[in-house]
Short mmCIF file of N, CA and C in Angstrom, two decimals:
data_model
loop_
_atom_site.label_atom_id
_atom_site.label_comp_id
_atom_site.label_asym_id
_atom_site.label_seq_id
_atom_site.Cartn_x
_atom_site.Cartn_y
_atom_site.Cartn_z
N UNK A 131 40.78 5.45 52.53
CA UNK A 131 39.60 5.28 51.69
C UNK A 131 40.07 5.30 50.24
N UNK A 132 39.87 3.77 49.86
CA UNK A 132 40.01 4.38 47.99
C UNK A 132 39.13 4.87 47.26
N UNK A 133 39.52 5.16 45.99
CA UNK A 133 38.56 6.10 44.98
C UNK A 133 37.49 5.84 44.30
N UNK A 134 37.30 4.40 44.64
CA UNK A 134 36.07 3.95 44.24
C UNK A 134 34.82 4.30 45.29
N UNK A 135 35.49 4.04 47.05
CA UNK A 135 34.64 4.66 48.13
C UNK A 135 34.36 6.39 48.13
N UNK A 136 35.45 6.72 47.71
CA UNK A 136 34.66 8.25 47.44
C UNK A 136 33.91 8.75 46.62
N UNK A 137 33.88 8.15 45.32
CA UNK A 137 33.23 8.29 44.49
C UNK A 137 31.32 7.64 44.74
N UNK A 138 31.42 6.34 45.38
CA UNK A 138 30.21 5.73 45.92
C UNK A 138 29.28 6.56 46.95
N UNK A 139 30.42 6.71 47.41
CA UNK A 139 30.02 8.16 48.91
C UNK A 139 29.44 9.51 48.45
N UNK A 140 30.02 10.10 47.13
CA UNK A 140 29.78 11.44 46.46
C UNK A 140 28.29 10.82 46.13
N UNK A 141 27.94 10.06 45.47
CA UNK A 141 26.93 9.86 44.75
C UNK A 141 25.96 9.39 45.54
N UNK A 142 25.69 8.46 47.00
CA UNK A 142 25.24 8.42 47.66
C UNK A 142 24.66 10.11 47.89
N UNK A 143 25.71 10.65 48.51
CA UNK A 143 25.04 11.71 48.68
C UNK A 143 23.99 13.13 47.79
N UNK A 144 24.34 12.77 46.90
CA UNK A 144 24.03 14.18 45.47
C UNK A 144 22.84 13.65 45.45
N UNK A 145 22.55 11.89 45.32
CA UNK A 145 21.35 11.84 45.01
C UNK A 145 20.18 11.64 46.17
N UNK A 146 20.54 11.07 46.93
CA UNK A 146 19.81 11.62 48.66
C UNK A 146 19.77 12.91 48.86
N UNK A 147 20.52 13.61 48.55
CA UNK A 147 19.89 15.42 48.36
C UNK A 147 18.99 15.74 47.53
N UNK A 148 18.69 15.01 46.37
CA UNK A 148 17.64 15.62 45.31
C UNK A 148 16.37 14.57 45.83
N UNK A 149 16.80 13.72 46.54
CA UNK A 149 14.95 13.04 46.80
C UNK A 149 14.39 14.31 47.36
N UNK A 150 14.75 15.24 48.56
CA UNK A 150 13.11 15.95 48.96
C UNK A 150 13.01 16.72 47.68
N UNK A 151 14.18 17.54 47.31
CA UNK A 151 13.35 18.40 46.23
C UNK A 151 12.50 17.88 44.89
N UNK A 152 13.04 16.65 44.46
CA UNK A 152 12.01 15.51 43.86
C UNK A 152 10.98 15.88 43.86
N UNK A 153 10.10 15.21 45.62
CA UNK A 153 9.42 15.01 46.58
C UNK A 153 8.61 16.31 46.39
N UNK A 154 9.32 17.31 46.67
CA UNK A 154 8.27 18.92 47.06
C UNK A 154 8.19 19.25 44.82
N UNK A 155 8.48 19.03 44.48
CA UNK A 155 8.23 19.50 42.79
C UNK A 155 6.96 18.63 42.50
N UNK A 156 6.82 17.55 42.95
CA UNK A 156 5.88 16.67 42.77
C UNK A 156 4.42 17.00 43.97
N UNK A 157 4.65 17.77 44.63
CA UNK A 157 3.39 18.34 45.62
C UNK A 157 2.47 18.80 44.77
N UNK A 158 1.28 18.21 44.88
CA UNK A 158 0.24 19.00 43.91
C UNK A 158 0.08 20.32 45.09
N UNK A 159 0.11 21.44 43.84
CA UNK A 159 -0.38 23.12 44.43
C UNK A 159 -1.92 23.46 43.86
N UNK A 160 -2.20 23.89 44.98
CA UNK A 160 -3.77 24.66 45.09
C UNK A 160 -3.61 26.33 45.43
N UNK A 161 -4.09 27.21 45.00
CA UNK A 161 -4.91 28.31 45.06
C UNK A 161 -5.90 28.98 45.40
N UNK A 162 -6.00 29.40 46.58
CA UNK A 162 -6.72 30.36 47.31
C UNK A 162 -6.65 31.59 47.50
N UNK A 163 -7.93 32.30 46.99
CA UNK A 163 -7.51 33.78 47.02
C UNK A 163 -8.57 34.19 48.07
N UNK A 164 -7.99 35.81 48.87
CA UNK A 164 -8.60 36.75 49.25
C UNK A 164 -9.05 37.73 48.97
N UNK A 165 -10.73 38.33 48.58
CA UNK A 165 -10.90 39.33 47.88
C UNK A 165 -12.25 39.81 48.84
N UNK A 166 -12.36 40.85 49.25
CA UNK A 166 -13.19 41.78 49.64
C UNK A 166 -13.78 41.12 51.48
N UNK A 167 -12.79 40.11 51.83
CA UNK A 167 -12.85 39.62 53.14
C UNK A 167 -13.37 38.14 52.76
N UNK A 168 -13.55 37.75 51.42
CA UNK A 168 -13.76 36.37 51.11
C UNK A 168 -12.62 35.11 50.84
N UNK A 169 -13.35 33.96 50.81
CA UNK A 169 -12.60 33.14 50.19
C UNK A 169 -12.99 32.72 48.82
N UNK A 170 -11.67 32.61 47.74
CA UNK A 170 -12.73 32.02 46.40
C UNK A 170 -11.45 31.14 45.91
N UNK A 171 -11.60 29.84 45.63
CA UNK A 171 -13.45 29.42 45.85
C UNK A 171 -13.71 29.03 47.47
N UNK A 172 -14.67 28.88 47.62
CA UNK A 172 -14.92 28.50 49.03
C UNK A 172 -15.02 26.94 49.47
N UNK A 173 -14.95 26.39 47.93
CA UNK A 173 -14.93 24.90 48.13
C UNK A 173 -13.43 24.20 47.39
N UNK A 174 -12.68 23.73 48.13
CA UNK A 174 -11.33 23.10 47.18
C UNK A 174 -11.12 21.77 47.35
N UNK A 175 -11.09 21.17 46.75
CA UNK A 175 -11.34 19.69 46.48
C UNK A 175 -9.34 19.14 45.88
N UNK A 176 -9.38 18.21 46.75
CA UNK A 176 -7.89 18.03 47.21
C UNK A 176 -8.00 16.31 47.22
N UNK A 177 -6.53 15.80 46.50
CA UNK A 177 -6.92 14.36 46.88
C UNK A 177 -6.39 14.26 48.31
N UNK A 178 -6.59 13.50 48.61
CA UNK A 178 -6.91 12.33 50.49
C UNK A 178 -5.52 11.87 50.50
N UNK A 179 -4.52 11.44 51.71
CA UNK A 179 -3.73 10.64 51.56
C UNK A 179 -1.96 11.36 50.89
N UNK A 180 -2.27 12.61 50.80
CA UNK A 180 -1.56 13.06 50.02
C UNK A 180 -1.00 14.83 50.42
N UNK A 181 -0.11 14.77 50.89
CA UNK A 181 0.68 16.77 51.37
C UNK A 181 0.49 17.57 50.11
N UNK A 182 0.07 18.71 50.34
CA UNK A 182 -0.63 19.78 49.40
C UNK A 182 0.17 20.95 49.66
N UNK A 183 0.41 22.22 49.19
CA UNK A 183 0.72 23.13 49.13
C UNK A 183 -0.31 23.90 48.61
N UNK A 184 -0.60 24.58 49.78
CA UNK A 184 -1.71 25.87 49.40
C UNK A 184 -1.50 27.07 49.43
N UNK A 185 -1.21 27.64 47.67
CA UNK A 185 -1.23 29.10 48.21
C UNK A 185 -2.13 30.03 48.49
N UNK A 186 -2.21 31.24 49.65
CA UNK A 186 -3.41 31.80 49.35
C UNK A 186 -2.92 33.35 49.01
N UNK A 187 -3.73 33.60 48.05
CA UNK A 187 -3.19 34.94 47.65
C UNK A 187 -4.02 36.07 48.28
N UNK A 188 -3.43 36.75 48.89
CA UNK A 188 -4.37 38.07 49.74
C UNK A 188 -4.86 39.18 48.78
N UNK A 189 -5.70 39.42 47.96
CA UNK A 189 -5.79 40.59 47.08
C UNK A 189 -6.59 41.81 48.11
N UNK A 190 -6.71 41.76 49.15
CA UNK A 190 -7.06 42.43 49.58
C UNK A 190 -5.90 43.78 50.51
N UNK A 191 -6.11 45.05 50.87
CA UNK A 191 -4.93 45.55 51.55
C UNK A 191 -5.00 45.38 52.90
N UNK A 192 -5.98 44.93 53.21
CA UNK A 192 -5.83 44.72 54.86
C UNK A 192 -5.13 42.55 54.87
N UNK A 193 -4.52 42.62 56.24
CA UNK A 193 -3.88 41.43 56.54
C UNK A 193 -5.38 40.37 56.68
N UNK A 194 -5.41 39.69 56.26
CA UNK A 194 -6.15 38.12 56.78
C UNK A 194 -5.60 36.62 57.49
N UNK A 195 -6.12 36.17 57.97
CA UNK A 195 -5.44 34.90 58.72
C UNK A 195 -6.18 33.52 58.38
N UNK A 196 -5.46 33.15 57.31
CA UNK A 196 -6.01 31.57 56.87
C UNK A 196 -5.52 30.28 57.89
N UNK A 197 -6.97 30.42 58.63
CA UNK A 197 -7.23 29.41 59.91
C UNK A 197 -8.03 28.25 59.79
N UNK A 198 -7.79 27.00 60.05
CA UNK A 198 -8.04 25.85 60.67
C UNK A 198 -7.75 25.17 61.79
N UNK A 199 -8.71 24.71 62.57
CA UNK A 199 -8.77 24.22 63.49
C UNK A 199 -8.54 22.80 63.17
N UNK A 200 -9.35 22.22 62.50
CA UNK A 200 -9.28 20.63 61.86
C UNK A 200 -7.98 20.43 61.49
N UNK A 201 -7.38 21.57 60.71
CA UNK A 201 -6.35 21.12 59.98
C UNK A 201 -5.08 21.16 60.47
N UNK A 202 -5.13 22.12 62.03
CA UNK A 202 -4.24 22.38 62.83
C UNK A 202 -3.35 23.73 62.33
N UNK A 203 -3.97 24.46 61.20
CA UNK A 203 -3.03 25.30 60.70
C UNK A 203 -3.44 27.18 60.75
N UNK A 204 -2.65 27.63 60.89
CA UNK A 204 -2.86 28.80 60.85
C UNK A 204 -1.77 30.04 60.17
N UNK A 205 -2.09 30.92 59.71
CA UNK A 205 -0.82 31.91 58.71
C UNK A 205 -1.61 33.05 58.70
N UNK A 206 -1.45 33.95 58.81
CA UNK A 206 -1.30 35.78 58.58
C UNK A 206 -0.84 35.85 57.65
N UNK A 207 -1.59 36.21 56.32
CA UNK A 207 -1.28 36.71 54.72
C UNK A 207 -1.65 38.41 54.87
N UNK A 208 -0.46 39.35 55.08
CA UNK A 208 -0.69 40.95 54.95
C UNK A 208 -1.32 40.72 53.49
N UNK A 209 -2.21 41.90 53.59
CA UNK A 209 -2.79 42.23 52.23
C UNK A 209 -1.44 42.21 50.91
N UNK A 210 -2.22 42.37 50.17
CA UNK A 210 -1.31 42.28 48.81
C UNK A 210 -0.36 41.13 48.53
N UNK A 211 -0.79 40.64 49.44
CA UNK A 211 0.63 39.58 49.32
C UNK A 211 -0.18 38.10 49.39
N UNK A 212 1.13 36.88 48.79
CA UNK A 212 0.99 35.34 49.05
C UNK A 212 2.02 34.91 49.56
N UNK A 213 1.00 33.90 50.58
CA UNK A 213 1.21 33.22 51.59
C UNK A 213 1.17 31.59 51.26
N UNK A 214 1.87 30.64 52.06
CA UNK A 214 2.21 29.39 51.29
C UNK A 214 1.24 28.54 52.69
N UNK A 215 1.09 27.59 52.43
CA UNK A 215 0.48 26.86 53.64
C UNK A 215 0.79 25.01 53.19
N UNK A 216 0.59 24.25 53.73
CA UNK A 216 1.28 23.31 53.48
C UNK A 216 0.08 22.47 54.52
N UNK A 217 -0.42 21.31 53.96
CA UNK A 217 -1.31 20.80 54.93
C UNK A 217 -1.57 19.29 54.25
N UNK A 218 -1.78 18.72 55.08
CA UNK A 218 -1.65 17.00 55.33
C UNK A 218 -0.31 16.44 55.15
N UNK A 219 -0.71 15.31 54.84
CA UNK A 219 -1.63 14.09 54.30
C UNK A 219 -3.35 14.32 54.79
N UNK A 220 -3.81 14.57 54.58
CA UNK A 220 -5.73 14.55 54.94
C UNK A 220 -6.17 12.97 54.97
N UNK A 221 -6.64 12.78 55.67
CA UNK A 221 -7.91 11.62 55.41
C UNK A 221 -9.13 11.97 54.64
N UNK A 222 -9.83 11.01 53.85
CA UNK A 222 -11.17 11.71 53.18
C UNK A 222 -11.95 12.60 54.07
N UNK A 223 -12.29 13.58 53.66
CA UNK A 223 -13.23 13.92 54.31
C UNK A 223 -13.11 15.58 53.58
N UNK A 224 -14.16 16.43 55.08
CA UNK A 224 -14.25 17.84 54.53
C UNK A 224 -13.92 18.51 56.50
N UNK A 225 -12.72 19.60 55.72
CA UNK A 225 -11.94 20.23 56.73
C UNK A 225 -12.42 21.69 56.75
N UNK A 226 -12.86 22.98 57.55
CA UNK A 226 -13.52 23.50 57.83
C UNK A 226 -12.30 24.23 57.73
N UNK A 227 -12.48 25.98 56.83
CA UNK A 227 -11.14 26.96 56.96
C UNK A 227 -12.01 28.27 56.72
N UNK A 228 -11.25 28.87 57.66
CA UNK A 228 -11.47 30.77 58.10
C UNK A 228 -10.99 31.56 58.33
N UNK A 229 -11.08 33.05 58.07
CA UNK A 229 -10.29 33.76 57.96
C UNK A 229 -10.74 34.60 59.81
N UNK A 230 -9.49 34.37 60.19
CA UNK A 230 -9.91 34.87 61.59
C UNK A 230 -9.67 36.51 62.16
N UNK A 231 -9.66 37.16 60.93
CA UNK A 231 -9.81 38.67 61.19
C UNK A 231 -11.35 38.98 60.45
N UNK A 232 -12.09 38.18 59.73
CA UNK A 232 -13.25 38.44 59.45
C UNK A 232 -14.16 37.53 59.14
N UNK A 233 -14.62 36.80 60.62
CA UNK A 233 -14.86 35.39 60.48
C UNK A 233 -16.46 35.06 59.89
N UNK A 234 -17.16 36.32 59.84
CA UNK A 234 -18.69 36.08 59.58
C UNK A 234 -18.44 36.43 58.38
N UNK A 235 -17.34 36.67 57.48
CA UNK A 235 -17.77 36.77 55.81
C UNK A 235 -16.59 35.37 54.98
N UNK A 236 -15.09 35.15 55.61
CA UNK A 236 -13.87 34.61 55.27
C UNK A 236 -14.54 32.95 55.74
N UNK A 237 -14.74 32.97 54.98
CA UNK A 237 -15.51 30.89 55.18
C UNK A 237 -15.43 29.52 53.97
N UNK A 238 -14.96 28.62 54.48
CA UNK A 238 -14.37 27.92 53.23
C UNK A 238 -14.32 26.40 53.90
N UNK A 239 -14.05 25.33 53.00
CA UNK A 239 -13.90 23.91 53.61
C UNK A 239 -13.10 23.26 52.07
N UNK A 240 -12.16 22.65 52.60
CA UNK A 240 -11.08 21.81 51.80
C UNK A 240 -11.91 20.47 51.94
N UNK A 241 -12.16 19.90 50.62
CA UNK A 241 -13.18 18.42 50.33
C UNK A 241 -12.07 17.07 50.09
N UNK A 242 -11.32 16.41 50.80
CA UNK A 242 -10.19 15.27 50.70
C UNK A 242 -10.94 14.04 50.41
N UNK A 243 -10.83 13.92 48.77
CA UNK A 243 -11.18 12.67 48.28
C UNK A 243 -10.26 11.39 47.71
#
């Protein structure tokens, strides 16, 4: 191999390594918090067509579980702590999310426009 192929080869590669992280810097991030067994806000409006990163922050000390069925996703955020969630591409629409350790107060829907 001459030194022009290794050099083509190095650079092939360095920069095919930085497309995902590119890729994930460019994820629009959303914010969801947990406070007193709620969600706030309870409405999050997200574009359509497009992978999201959702954090949800637990301010509460007991654990919660940010659940969807629609969305196929589910995570256990222990109190005090944030939790990352990661969801679509979405189609337009409105996706239904709950907290499944306290499901008659933890209620929320992601709006994909």
């Amino acid at each position: 191999m001459n030194m022009r192929s290794v050099v083509y080869t190095a650079v092939f590669f360095c920069v095919t390594a930085l497309v995902p992280a590119a890729a994930f810097a460019a994820m629009p991030t959303f914010t969801l918090s947990i406070k007193d067994h709620k969600f706030d806000p309870t409405e999050l409006h997200v574009p359509a067509g497009q992978k999201i990163k959702l954090m949800v922050k637990n301010l509460d000390k007991t654990p919660e579980e940010f659940e969807s069925h629609e969305m196929k996703r589910e995570k256990v955020i222990p109190g005090g702590t944030t939790g990352t969630v990661y969801i679509g591409p979405l189609d337009a629409g409105t996706y239904k999310f709950f907290g499944d350790f306290h499901q008659a107060t933890a209620q929320g829907k992601i709006i994909a426009k």
